mmCIF file of C-alpha atoms and ligand atoms in Angstrom:
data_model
loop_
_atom_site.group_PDB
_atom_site.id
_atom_site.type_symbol
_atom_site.label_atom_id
_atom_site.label_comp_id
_atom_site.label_asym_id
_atom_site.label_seq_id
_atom_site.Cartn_x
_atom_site.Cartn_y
_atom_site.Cartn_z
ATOM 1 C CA UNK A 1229 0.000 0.000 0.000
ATOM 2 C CA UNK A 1230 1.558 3.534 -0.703
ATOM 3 C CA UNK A 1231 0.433 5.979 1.440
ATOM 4 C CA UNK A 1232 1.351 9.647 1.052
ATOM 5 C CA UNK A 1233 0.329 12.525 3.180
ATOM 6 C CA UNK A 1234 -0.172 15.781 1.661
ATOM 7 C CA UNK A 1235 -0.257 18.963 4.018
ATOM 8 C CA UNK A 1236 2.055 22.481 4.042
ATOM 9 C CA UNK A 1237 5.402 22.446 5.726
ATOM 10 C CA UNK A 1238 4.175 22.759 8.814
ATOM 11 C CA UNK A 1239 3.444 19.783 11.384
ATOM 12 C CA UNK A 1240 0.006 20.875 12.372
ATOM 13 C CA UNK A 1241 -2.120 17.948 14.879
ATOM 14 C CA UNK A 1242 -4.238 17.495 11.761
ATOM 15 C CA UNK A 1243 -1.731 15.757 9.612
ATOM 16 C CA UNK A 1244 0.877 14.789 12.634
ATOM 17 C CA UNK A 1245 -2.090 12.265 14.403
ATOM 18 C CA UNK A 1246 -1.662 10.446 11.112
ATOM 19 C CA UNK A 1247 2.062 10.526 10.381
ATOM 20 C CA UNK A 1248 2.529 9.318 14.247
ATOM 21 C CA UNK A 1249 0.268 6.456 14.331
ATOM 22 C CA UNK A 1250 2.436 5.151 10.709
ATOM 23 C CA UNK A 1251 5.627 5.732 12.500
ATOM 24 C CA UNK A 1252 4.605 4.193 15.526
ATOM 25 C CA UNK A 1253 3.661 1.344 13.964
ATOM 26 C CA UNK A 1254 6.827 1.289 11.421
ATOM 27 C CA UNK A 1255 4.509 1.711 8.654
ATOM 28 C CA UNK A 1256 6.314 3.805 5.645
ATOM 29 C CA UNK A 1257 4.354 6.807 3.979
ATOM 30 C CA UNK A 1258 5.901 9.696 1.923
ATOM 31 C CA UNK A 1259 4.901 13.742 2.131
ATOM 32 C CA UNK A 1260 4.123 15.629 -0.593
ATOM 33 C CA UNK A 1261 4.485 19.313 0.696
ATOM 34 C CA UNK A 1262 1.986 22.208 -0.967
ATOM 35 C CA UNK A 1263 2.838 25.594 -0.914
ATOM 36 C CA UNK A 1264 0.440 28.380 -0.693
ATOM 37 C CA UNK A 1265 0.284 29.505 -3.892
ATOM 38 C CA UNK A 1266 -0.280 25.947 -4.795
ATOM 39 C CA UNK A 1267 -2.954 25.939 -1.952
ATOM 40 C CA UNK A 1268 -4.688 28.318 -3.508
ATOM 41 C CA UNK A 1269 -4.892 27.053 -6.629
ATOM 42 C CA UNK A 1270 -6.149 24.071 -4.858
ATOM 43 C CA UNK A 1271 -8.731 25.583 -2.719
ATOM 44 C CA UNK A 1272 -10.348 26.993 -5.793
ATOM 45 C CA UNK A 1273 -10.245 23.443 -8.434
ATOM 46 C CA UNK A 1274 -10.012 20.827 -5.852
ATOM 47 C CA UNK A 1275 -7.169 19.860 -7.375
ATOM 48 C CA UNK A 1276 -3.490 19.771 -7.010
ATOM 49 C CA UNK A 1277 -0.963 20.943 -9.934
ATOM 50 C CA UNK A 1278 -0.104 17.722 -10.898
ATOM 51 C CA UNK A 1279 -3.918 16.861 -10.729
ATOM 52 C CA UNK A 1280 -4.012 15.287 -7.354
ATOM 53 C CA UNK A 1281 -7.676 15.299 -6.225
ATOM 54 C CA UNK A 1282 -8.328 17.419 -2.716
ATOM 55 C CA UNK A 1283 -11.848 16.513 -2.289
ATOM 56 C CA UNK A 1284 -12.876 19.227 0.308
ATOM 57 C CA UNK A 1285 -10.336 21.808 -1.383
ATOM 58 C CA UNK A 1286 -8.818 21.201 2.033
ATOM 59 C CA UNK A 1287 -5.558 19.927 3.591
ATOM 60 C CA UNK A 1288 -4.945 17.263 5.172
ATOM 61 C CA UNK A 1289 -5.152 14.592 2.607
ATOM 62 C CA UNK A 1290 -3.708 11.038 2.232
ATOM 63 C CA UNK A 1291 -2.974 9.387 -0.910
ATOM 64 C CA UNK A 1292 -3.536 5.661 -0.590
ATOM 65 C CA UNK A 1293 -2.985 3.553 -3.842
ATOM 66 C CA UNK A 1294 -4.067 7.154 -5.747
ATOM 67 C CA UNK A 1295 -7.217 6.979 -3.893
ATOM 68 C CA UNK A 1296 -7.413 10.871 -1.918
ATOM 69 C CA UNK A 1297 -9.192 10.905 1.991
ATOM 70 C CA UNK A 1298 -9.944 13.863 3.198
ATOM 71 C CA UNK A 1299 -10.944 14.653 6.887
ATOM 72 C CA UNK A 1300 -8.316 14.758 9.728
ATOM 73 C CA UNK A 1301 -10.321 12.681 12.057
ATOM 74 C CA UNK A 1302 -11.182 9.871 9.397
ATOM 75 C CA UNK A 1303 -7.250 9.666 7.958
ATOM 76 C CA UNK A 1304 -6.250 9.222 11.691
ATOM 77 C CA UNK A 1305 -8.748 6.796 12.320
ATOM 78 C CA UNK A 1306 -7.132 5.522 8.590
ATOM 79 C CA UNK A 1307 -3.665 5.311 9.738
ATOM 80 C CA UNK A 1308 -4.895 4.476 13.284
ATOM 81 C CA UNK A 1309 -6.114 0.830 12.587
ATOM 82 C CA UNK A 1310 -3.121 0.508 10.079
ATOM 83 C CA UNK A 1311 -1.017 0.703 13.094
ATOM 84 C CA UNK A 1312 -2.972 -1.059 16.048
ATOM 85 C CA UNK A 1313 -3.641 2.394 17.368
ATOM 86 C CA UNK A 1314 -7.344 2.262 16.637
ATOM 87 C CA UNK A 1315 -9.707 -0.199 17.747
ATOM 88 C CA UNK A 1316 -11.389 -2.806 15.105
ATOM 89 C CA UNK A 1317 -13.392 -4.627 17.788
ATOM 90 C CA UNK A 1318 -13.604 -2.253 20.438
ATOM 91 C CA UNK A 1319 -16.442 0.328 19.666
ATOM 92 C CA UNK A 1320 -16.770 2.343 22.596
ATOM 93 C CA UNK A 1321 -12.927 2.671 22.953
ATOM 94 C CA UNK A 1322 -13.025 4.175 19.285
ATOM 95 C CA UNK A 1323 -16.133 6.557 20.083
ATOM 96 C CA UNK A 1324 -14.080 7.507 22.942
ATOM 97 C CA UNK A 1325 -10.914 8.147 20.906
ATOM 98 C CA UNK A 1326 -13.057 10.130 18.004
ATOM 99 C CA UNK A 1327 -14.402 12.433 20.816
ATOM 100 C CA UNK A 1328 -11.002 13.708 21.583
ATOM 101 C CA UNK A 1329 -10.518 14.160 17.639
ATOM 102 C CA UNK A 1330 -13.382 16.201 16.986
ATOM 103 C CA UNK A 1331 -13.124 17.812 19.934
ATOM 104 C CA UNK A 1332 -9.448 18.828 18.398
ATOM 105 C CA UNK A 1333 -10.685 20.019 15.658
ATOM 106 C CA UNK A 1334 -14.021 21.902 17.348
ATOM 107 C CA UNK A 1335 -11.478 23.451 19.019
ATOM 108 C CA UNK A 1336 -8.597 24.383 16.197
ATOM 109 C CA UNK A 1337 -12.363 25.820 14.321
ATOM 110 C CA UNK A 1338 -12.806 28.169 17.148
ATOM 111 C CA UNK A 1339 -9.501 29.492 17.082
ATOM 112 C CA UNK A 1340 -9.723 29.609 13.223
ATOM 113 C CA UNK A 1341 -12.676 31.314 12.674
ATOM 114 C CA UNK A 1342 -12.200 34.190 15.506
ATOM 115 C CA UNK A 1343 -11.283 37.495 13.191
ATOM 116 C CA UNK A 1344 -11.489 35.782 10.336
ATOM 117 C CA UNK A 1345 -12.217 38.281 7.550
ATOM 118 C CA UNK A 1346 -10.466 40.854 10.223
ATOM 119 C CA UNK A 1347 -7.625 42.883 10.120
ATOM 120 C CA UNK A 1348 -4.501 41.668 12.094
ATOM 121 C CA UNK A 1349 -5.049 43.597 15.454
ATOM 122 C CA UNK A 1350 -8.775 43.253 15.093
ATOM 123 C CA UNK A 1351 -7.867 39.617 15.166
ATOM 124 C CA UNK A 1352 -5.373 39.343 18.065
ATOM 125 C CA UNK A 1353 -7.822 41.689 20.202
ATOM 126 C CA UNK A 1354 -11.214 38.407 19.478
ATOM 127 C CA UNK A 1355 -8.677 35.977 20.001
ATOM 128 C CA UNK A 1356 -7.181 37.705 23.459
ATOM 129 C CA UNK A 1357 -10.848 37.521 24.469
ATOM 130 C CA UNK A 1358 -11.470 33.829 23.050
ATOM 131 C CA UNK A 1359 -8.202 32.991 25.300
ATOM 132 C CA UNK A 1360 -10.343 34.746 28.339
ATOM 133 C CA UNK A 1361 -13.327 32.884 27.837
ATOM 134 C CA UNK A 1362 -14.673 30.107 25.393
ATOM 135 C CA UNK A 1363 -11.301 28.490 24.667
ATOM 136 C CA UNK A 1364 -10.969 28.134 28.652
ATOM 137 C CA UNK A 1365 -14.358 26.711 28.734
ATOM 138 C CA UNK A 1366 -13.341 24.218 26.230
ATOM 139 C CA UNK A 1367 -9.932 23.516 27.616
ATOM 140 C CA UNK A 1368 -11.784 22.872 31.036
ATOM 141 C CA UNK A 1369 -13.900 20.411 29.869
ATOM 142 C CA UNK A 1370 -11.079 18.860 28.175
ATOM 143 C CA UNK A 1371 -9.319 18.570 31.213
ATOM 144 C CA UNK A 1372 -12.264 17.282 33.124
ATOM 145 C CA UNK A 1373 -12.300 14.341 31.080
ATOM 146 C CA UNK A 1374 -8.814 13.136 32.052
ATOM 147 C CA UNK A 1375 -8.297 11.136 35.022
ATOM 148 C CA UNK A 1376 -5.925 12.207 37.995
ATOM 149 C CA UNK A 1377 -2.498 11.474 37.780
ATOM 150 C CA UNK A 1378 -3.216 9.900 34.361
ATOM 151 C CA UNK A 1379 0.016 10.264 31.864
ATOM 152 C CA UNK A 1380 -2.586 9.212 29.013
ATOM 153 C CA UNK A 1381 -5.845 10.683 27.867
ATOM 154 C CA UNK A 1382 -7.518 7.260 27.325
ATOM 155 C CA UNK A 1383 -6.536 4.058 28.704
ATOM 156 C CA UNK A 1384 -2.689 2.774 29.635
ATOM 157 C CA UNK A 1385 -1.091 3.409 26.662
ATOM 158 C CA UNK A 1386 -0.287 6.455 24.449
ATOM 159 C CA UNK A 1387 -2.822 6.601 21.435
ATOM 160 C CA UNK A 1388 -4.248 9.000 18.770
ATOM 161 C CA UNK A 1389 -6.137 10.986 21.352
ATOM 162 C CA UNK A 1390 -2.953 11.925 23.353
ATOM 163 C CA UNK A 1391 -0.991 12.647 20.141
ATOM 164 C CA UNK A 1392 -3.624 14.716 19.016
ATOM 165 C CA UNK A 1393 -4.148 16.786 22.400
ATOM 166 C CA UNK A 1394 -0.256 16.889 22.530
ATOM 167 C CA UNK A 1395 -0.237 18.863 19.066
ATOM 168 C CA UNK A 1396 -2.917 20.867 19.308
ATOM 169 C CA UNK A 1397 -1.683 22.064 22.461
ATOM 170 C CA UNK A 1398 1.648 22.615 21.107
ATOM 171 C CA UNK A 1399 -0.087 24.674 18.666
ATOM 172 C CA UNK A 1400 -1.693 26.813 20.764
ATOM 173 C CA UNK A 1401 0.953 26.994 22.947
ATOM 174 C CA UNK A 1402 3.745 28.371 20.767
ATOM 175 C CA UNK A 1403 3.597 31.829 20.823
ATOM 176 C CA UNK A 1404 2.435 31.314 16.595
ATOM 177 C CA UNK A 1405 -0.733 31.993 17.342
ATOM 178 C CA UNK A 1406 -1.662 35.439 17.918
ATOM 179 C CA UNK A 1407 -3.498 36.531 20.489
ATOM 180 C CA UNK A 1408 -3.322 33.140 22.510
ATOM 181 C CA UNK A 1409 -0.979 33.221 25.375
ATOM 182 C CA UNK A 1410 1.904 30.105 25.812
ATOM 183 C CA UNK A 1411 0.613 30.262 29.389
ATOM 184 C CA UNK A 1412 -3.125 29.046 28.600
ATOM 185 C CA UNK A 1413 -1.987 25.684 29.371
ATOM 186 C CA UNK A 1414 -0.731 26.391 33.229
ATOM 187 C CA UNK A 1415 -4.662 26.359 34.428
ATOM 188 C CA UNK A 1416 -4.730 22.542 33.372
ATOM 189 C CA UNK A 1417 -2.695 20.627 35.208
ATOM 190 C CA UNK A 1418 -4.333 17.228 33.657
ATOM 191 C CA UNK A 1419 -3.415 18.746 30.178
ATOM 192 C CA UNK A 1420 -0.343 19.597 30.713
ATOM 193 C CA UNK A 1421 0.950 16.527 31.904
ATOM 194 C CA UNK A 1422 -0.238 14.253 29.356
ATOM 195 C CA UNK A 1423 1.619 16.533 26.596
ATOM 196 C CA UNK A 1424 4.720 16.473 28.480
ATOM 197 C CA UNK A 1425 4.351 12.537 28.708
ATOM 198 C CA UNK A 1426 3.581 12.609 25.053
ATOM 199 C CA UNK A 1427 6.823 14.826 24.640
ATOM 200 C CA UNK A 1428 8.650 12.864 26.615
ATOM 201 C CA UNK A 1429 7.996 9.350 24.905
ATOM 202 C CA UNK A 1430 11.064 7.735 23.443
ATOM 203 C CA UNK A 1431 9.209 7.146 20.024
ATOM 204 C CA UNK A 1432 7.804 10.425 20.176
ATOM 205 C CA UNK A 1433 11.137 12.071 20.603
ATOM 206 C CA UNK A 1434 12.337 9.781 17.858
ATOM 207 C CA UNK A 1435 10.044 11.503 15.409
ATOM 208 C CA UNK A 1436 10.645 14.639 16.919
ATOM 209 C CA UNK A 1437 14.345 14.571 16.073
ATOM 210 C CA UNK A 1438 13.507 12.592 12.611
ATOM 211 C CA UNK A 1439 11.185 15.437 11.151
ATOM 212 C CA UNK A 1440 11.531 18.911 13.109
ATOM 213 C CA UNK A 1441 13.999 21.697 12.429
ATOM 214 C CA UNK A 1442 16.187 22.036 14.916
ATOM 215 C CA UNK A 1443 15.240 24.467 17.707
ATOM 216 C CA UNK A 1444 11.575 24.098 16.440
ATOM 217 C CA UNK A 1445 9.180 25.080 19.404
ATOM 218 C CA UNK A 1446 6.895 22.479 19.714
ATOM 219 C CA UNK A 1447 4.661 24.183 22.867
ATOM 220 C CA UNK A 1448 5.160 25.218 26.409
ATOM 221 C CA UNK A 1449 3.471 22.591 28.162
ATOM 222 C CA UNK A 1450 3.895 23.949 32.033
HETATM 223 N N1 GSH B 1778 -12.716 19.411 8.403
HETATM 224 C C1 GSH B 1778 -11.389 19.428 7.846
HETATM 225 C C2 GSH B 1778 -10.864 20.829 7.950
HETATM 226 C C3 GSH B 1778 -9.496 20.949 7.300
HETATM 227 C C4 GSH B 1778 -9.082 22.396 7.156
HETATM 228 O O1 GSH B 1778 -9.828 23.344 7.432
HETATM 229 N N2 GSH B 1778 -7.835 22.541 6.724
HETATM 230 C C5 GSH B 1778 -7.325 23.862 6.469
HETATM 231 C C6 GSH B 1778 -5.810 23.839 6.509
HETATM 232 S S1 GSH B 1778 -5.185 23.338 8.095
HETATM 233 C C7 GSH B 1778 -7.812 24.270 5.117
HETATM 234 O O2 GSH B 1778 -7.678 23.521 4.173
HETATM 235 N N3 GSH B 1778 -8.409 25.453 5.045
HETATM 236 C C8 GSH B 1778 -8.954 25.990 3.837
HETATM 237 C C9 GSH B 1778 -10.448 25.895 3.808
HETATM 238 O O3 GSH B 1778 -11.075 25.426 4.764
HETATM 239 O O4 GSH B 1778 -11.037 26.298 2.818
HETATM 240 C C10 GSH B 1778 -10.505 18.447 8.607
HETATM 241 O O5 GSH B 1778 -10.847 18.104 9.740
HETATM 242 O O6 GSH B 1778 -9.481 18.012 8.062
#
């Protein structure tokens, strides 16, 4: 099977859930890397230069055998049962683990479409508030779901929904997004543990040195 991601240079949660489960599970895939210009191309044909179908006219996609999927939460769930990350027999473990996927991407949609259409201060000033107010109402509840002292989201293992909390977290915690502070994270003690255990995961790190520039700030995680 020959599996290629396609996503910008950038490793966002949406594509790195995906990429992840493959490495954890020593599965090989390839990257094919779209510019913006490219993108926008894209975004308007549905297509890639080199005729690539994007079905949504949106990024993430994976290539399998030629065939393009689209959706973050369905190529992770892909990639996930490629690599024993995702439950075949297990249904409620899977509903559990697509909760914390959505929820991802709820989330990265709030943050998205604050001052959208706004200019640049008119957007840092929405998302200072967001920061103040829904996104800690959603963090909350995020952190409410994990268990004391747990290192791991779900269960005793680390699995899509930590990699994916881990990232987005990362995200918002990197000082890249304007408007949301680094230290959003410290009122969740819960959170912030399981991304440092994520971070601090010998396989994880293993990627980490494999496929980020050097110095590349990957969050502040408390
Ligand atoms: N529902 C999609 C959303 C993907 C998405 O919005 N991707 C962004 C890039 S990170 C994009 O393509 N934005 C352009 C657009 O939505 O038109 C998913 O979960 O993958």
């Amino acid at each position: 099977m020959k599996l290629t991601f396609i996503y910008f240079d950038f490793p966002f949660w949406r594509v790195e859930v995906g990429r992840i489960a493959l490495f954890m599970g020593g599965i090989e895939f390839g990257n094919k890397v779209v510019g913006n210009e490219e993108f926008t191309r894209a975004w308007g044909t549905g297509r890639l230069d080199d005729g690539t179908v994007i079905p949504f006219h949106q990024l993430p996609c994976l290539l399998v055998d030629g065939v393009s999927i689209a959706q973050t939460a369905g190529i992770s769930r892909f990639c996930g049962k490629l690599s024993g990350l995702y439950p075949r027999d297990d249904d409620i473990l899977a509903a559990q683990i697509d909760q914390f996927l959505d929820f991802s991407t709820d989330v990265t949609e709030l943050v998205f479409a604050t001052g959208r259409g706004d200019d640049d201060e008119i957007k840092k000033a929405k998302r200072e508030a967001l920061a103040e107010d829904e996104l800690l109402r959603k963090l909350q509840m995020l952190e409410n779901c994990i268990s004391s002292g747990a290192d791991w989201v779900l269960g005793a293992g680390l699995g899509l929904a930590d990699i994916a909390i881990w990232r987005l977290m990362g995200w918002l915690t990197s000082e890249r997004v304007d408007g949301i502070p680094a230290g959003i994270i410290s009122a969740f003690p819960k959170i912030s543990k399981v991304c440092r255990a994520v971070d601090a995961y010998p396989r994880i790190q293993e990627w980490v040195s494999k496929t980020y520039p050097v110095g590349y700030v990957r969050g502040h995680y408390g």
